[in-house]
Tab-separated table of N, CA and C in Angstrom:
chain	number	residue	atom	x	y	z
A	1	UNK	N	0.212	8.089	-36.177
A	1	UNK	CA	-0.029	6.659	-36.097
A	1	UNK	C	1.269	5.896	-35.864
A	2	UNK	N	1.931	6.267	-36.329
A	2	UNK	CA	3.392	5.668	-36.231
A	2	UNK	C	4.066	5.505	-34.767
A	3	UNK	N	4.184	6.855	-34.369
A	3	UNK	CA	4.328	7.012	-32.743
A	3	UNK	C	3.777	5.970	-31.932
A	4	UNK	N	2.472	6.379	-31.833
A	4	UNK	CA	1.120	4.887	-31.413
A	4	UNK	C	2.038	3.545	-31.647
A	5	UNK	N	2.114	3.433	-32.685
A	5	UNK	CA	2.610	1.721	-33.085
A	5	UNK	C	3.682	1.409	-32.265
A	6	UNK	N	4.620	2.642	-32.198
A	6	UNK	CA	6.262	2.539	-31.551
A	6	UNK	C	6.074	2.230	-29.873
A	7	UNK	N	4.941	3.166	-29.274
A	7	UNK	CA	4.300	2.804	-28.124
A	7	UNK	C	3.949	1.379	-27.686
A	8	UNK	N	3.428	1.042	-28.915
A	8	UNK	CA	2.261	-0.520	-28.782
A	8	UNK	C	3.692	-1.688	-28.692
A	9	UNK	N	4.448	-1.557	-29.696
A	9	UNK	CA	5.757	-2.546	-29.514
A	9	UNK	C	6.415	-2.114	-28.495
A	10	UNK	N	6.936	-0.973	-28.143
A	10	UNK	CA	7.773	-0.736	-26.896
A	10	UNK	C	7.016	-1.415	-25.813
A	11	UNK	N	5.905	-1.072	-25.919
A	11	UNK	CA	4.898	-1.639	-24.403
A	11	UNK	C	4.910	-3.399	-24.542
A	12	UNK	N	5.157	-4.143	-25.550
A	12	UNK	CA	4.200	-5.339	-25.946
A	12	UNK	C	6.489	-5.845	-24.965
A	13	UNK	N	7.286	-5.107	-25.722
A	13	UNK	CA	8.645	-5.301	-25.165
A	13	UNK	C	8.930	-5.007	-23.486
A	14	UNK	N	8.413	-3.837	-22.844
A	14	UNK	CA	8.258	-3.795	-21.168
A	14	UNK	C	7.982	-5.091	-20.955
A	15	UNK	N	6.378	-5.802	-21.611
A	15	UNK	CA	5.714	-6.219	-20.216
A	15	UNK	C	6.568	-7.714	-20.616
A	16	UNK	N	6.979	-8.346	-21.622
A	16	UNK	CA	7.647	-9.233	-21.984
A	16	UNK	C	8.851	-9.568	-20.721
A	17	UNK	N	9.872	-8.381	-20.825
A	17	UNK	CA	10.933	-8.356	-19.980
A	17	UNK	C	10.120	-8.642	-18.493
A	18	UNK	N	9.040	-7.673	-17.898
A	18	UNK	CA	8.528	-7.725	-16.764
A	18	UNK	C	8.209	-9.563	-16.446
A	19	UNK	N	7.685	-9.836	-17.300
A	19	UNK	CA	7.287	-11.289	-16.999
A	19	UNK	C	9.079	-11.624	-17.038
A	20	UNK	N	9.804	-11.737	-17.764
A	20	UNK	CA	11.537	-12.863	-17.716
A	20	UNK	C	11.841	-12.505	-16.751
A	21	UNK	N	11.945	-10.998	-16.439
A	21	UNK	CA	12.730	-10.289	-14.743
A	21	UNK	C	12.057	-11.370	-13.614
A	22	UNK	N	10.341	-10.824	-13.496
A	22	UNK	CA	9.934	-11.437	-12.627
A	22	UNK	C	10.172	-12.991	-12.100
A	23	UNK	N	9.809	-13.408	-13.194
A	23	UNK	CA	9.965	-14.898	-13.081
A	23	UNK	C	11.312	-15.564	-12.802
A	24	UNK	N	12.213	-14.626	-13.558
A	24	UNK	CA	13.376	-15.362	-13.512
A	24	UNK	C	14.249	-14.963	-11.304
A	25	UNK	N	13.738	-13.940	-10.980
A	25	UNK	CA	14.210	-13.519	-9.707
A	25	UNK	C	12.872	-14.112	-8.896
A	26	UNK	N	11.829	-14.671	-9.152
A	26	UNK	CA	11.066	-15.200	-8.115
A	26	UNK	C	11.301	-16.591	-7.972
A	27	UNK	N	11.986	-17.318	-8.917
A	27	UNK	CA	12.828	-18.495	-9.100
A	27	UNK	C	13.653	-18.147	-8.445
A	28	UNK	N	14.437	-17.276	-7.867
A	28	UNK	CA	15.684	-17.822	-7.561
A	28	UNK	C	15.591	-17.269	-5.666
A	29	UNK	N	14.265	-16.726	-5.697
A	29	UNK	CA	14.368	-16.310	-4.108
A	29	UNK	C	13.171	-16.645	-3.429
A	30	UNK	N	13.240	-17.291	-2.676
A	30	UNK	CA	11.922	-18.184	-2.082
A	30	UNK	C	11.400	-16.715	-0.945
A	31	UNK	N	10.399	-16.862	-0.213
A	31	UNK	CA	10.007	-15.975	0.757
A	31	UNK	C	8.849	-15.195	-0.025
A	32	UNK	N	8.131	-14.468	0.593
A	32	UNK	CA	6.813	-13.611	0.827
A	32	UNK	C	7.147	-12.159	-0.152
A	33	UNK	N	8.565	-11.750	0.003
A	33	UNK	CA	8.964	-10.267	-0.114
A	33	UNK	C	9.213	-10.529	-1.929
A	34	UNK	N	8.207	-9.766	-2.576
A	34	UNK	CA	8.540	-9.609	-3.886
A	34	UNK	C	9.580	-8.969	-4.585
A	35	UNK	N	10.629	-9.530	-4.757
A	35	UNK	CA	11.794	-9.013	-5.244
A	35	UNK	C	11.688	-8.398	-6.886
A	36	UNK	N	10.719	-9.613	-7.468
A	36	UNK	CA	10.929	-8.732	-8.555
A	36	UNK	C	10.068	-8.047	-9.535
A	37	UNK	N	9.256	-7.600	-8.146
A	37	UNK	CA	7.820	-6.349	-8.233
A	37	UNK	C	9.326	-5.605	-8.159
A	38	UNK	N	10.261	-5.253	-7.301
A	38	UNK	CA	10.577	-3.825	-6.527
A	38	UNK	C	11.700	-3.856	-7.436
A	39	UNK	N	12.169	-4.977	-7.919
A	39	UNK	CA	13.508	-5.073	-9.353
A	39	UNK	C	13.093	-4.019	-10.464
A	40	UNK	N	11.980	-4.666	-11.116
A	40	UNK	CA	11.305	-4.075	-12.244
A	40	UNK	C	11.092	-2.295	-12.482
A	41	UNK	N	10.141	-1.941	-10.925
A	41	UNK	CA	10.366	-0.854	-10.516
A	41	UNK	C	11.315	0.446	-10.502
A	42	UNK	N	12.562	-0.775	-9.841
A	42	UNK	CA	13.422	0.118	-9.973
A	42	UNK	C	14.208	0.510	-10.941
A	43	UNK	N	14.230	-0.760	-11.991
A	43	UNK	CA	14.776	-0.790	-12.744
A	43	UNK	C	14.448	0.738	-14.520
A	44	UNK	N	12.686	0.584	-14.158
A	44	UNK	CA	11.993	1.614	-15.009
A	44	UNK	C	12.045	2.720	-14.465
A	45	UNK	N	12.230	2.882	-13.223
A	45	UNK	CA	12.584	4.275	-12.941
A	45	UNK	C	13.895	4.927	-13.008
A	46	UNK	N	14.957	4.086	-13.283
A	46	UNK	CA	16.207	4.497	-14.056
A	46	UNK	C	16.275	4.860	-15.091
A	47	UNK	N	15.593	4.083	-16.012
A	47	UNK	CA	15.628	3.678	-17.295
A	47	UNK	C	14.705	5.887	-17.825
A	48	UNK	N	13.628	5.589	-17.187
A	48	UNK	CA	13.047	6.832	-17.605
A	48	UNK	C	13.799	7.900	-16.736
A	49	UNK	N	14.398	8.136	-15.988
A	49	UNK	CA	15.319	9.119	-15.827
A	49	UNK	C	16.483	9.240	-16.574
A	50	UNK	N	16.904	8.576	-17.044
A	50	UNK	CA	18.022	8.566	-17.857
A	50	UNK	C	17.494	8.892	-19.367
A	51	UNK	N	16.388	8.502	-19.753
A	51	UNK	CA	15.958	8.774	-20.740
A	51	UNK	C	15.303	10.524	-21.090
A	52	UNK	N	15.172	10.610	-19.319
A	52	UNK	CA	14.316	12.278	-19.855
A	52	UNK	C	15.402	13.084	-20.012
A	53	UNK	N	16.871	12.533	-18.789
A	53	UNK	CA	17.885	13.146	-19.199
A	53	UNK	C	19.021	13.563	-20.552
A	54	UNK	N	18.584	12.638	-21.476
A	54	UNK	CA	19.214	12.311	-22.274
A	54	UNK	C	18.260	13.237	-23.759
A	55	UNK	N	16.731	13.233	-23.521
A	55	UNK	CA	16.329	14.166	-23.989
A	55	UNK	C	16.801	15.929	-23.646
A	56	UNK	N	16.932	16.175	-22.426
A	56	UNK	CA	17.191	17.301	-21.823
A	56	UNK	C	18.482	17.602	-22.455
A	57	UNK	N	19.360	16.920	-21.861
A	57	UNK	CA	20.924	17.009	-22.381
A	57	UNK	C	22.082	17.189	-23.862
A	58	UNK	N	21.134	16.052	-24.233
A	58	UNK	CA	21.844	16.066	-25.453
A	58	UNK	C	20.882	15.822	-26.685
A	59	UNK	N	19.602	16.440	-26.855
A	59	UNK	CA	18.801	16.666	-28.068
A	59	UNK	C	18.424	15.879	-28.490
A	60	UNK	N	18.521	14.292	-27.598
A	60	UNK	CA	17.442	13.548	-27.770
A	60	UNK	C	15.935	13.329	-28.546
A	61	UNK	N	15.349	12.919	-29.279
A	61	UNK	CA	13.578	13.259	-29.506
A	61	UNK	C	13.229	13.194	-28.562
A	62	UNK	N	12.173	13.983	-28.492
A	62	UNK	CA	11.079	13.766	-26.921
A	62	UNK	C	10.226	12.432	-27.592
A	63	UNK	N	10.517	12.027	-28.818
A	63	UNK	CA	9.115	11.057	-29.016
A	63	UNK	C	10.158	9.550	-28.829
A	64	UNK	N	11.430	9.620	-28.739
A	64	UNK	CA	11.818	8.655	-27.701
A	64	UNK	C	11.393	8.608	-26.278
A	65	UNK	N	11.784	9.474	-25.776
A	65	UNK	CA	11.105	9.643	-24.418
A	65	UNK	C	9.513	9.067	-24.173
A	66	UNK	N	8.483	9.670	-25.369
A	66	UNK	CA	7.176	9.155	-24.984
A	66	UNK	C	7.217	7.436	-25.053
A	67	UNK	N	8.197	7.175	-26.308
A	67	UNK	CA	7.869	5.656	-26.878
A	67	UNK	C	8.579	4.830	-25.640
A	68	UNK	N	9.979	5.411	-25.159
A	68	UNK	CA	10.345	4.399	-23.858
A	68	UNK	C	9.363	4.620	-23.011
A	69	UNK	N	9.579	5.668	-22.198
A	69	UNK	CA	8.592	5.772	-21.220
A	69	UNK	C	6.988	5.243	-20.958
A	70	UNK	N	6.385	5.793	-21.816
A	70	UNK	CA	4.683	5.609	-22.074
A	70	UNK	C	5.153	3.928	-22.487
A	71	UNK	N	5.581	3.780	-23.630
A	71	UNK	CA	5.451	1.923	-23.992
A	71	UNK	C	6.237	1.113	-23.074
A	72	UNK	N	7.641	1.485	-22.882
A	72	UNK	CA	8.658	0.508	-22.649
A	72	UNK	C	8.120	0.187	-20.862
A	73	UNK	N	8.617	1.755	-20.366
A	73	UNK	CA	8.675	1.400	-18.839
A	73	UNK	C	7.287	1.684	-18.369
A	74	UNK	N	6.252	2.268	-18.898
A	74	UNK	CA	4.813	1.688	-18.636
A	74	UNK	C	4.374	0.059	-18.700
A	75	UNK	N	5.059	-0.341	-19.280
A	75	UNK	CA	4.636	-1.789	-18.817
A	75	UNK	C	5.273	-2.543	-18.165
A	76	UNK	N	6.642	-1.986	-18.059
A	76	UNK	CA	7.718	-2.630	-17.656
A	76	UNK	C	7.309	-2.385	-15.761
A	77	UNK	N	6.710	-1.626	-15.657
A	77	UNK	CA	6.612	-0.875	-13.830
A	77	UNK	C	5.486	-1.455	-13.847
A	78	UNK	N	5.277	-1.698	-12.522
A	78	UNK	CA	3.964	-2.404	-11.898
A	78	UNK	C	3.435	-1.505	-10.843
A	79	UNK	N	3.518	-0.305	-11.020
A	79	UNK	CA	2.755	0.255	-9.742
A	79	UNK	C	1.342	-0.386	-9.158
A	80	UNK	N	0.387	-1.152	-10.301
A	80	UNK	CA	-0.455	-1.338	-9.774
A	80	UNK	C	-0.220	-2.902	-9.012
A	81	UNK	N	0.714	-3.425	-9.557
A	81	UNK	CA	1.378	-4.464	-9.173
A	81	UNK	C	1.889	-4.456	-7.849
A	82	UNK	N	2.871	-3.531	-7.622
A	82	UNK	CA	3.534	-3.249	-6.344
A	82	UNK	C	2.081	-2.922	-4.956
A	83	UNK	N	0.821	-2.658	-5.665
A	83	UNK	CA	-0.478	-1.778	-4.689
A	83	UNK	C	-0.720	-3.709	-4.075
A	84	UNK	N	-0.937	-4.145	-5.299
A	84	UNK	CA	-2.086	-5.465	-4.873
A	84	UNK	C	-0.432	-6.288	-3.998
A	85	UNK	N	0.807	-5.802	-4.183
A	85	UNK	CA	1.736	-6.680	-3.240
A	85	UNK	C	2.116	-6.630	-1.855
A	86	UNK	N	2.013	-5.090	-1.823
A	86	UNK	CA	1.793	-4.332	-0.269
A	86	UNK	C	0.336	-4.791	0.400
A	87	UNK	N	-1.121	-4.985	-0.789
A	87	UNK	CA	-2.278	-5.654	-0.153
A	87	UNK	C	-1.992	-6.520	0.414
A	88	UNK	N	-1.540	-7.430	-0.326
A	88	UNK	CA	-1.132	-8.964	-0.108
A	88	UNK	C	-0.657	-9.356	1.345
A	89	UNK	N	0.486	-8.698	1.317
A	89	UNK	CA	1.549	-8.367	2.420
A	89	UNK	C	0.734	-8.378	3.710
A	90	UNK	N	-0.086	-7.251	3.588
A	90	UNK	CA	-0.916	-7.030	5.463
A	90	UNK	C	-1.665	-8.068	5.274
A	91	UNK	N	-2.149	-8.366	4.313
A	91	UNK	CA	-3.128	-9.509	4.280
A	91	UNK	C	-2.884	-11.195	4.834
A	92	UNK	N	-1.594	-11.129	4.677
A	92	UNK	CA	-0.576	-12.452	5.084
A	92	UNK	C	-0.365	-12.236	6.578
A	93	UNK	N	-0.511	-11.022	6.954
A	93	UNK	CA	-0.291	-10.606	8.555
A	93	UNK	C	1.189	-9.994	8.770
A	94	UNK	N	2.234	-9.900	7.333
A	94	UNK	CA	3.591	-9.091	7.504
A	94	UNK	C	3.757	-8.128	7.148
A	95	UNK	N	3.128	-7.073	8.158
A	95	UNK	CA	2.973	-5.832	8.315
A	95	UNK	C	4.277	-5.110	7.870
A	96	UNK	N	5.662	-5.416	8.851
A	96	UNK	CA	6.205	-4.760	8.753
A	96	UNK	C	7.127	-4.726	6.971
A	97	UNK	N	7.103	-5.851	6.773
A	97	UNK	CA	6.990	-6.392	5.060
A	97	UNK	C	6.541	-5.453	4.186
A	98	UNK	N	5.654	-5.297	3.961
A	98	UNK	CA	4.709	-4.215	3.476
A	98	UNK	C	5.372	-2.957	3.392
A	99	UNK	N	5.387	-2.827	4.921
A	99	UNK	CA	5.775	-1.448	5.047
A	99	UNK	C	7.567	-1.228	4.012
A	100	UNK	N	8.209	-2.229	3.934
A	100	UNK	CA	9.297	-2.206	3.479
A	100	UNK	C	9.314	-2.227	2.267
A	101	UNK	N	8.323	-2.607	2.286
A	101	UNK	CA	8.367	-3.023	0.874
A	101	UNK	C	7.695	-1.996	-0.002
A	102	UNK	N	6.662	-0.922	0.441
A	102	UNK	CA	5.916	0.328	0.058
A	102	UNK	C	6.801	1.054	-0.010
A	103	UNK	N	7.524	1.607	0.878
A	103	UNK	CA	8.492	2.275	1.590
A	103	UNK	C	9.977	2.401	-0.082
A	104	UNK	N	10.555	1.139	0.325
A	104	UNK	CA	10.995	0.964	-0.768
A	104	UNK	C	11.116	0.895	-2.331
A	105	UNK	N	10.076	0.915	-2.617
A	105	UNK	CA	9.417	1.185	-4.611
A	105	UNK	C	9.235	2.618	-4.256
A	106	UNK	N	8.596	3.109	-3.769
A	106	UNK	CA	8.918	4.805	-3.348
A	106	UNK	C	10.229	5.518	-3.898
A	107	UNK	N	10.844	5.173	-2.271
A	107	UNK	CA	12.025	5.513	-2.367
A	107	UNK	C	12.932	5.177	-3.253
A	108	UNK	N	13.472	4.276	-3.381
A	108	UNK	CA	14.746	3.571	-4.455
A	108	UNK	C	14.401	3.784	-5.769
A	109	UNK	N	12.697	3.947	-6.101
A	109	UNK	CA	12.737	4.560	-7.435
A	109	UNK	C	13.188	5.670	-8.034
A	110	UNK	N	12.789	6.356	-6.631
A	110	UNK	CA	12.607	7.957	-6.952
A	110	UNK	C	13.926	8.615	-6.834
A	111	UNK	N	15.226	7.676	-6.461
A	111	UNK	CA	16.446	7.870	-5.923
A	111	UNK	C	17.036	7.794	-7.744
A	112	UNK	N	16.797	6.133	-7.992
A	112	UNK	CA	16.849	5.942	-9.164
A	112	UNK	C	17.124	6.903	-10.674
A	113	UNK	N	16.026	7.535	-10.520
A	113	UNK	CA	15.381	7.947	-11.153
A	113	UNK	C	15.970	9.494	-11.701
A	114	UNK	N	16.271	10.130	-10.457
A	114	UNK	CA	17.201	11.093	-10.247
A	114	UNK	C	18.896	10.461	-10.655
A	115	UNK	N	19.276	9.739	-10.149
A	115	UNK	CA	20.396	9.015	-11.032
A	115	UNK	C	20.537	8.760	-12.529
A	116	UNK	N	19.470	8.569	-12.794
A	116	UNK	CA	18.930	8.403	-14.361
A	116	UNK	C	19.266	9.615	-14.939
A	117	UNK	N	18.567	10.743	-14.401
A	117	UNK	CA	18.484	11.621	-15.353
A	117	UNK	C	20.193	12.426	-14.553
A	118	UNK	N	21.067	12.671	-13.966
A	118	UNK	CA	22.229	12.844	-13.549
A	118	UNK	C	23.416	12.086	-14.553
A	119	UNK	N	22.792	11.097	-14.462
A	119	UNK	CA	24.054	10.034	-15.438
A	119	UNK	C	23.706	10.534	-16.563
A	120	UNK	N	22.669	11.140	-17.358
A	120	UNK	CA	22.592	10.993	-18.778
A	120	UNK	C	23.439	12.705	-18.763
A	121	UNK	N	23.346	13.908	-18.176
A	121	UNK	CA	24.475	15.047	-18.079
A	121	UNK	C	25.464	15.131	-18.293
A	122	UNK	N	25.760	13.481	-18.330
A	122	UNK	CA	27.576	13.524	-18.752
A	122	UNK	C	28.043	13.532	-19.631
């Protein structure tokens, strides 16, 4: 039960930040291209690479790992967020937008992410 709870606050803490990130970088950049759908993103896919690394590496709990990961950067990532923004996108008629923008939460996460867990080896 405890774990659970650590989940429920870590998560209730993601989506908190997700809303200040968002808001605070959609304030400051006008245009169509969601900056801080692909911020957030990238930002949790560091965060949990570095974290699995840091379990791996240096004897970390894995029930950190579940409580960041599963609570923190589960709410903190918008994959389903990033789906309905790429919708959006063709839907506005800026195809190639989209595509950059799919393309990119992909990639730069998954780059990320691998950085994450590299940096925590040291």
């Amino acid at each position: 039960m405890g774990l659970a709870l650590a989940v429920g606050v870590a998560g209730a803490l993601g989506a908190v930040t997700r809303y200040l990130v968002d808001s605070a970088i959609t304030d400051r950049h006008a245009g169509s291209f969601p900056w801080g759908t692909l911020t957030v993103n990238v930002a949790g896919s560091f965060i949990l690479g570095l974290v699995a690394g840091l379990v791996l590496h240096h004897a970390i709990s894995p029930s950190v790992q579940v409580v960041v990961g599963v609570g923190f950067c589960g709410a903190l990532t918008t994959w389903s967020t990033a789906t309905w923004e790429s919708v959006r996108l063709v839907q506005e008629g800026v195809l190639a937008t989209a595509l950059v923008f799919t393309v990119a939460n992909l990639v730069v996460s998954l780059l990320v992410a691998g950085l994450g867990l590299a940096v925590s080896a040291l």
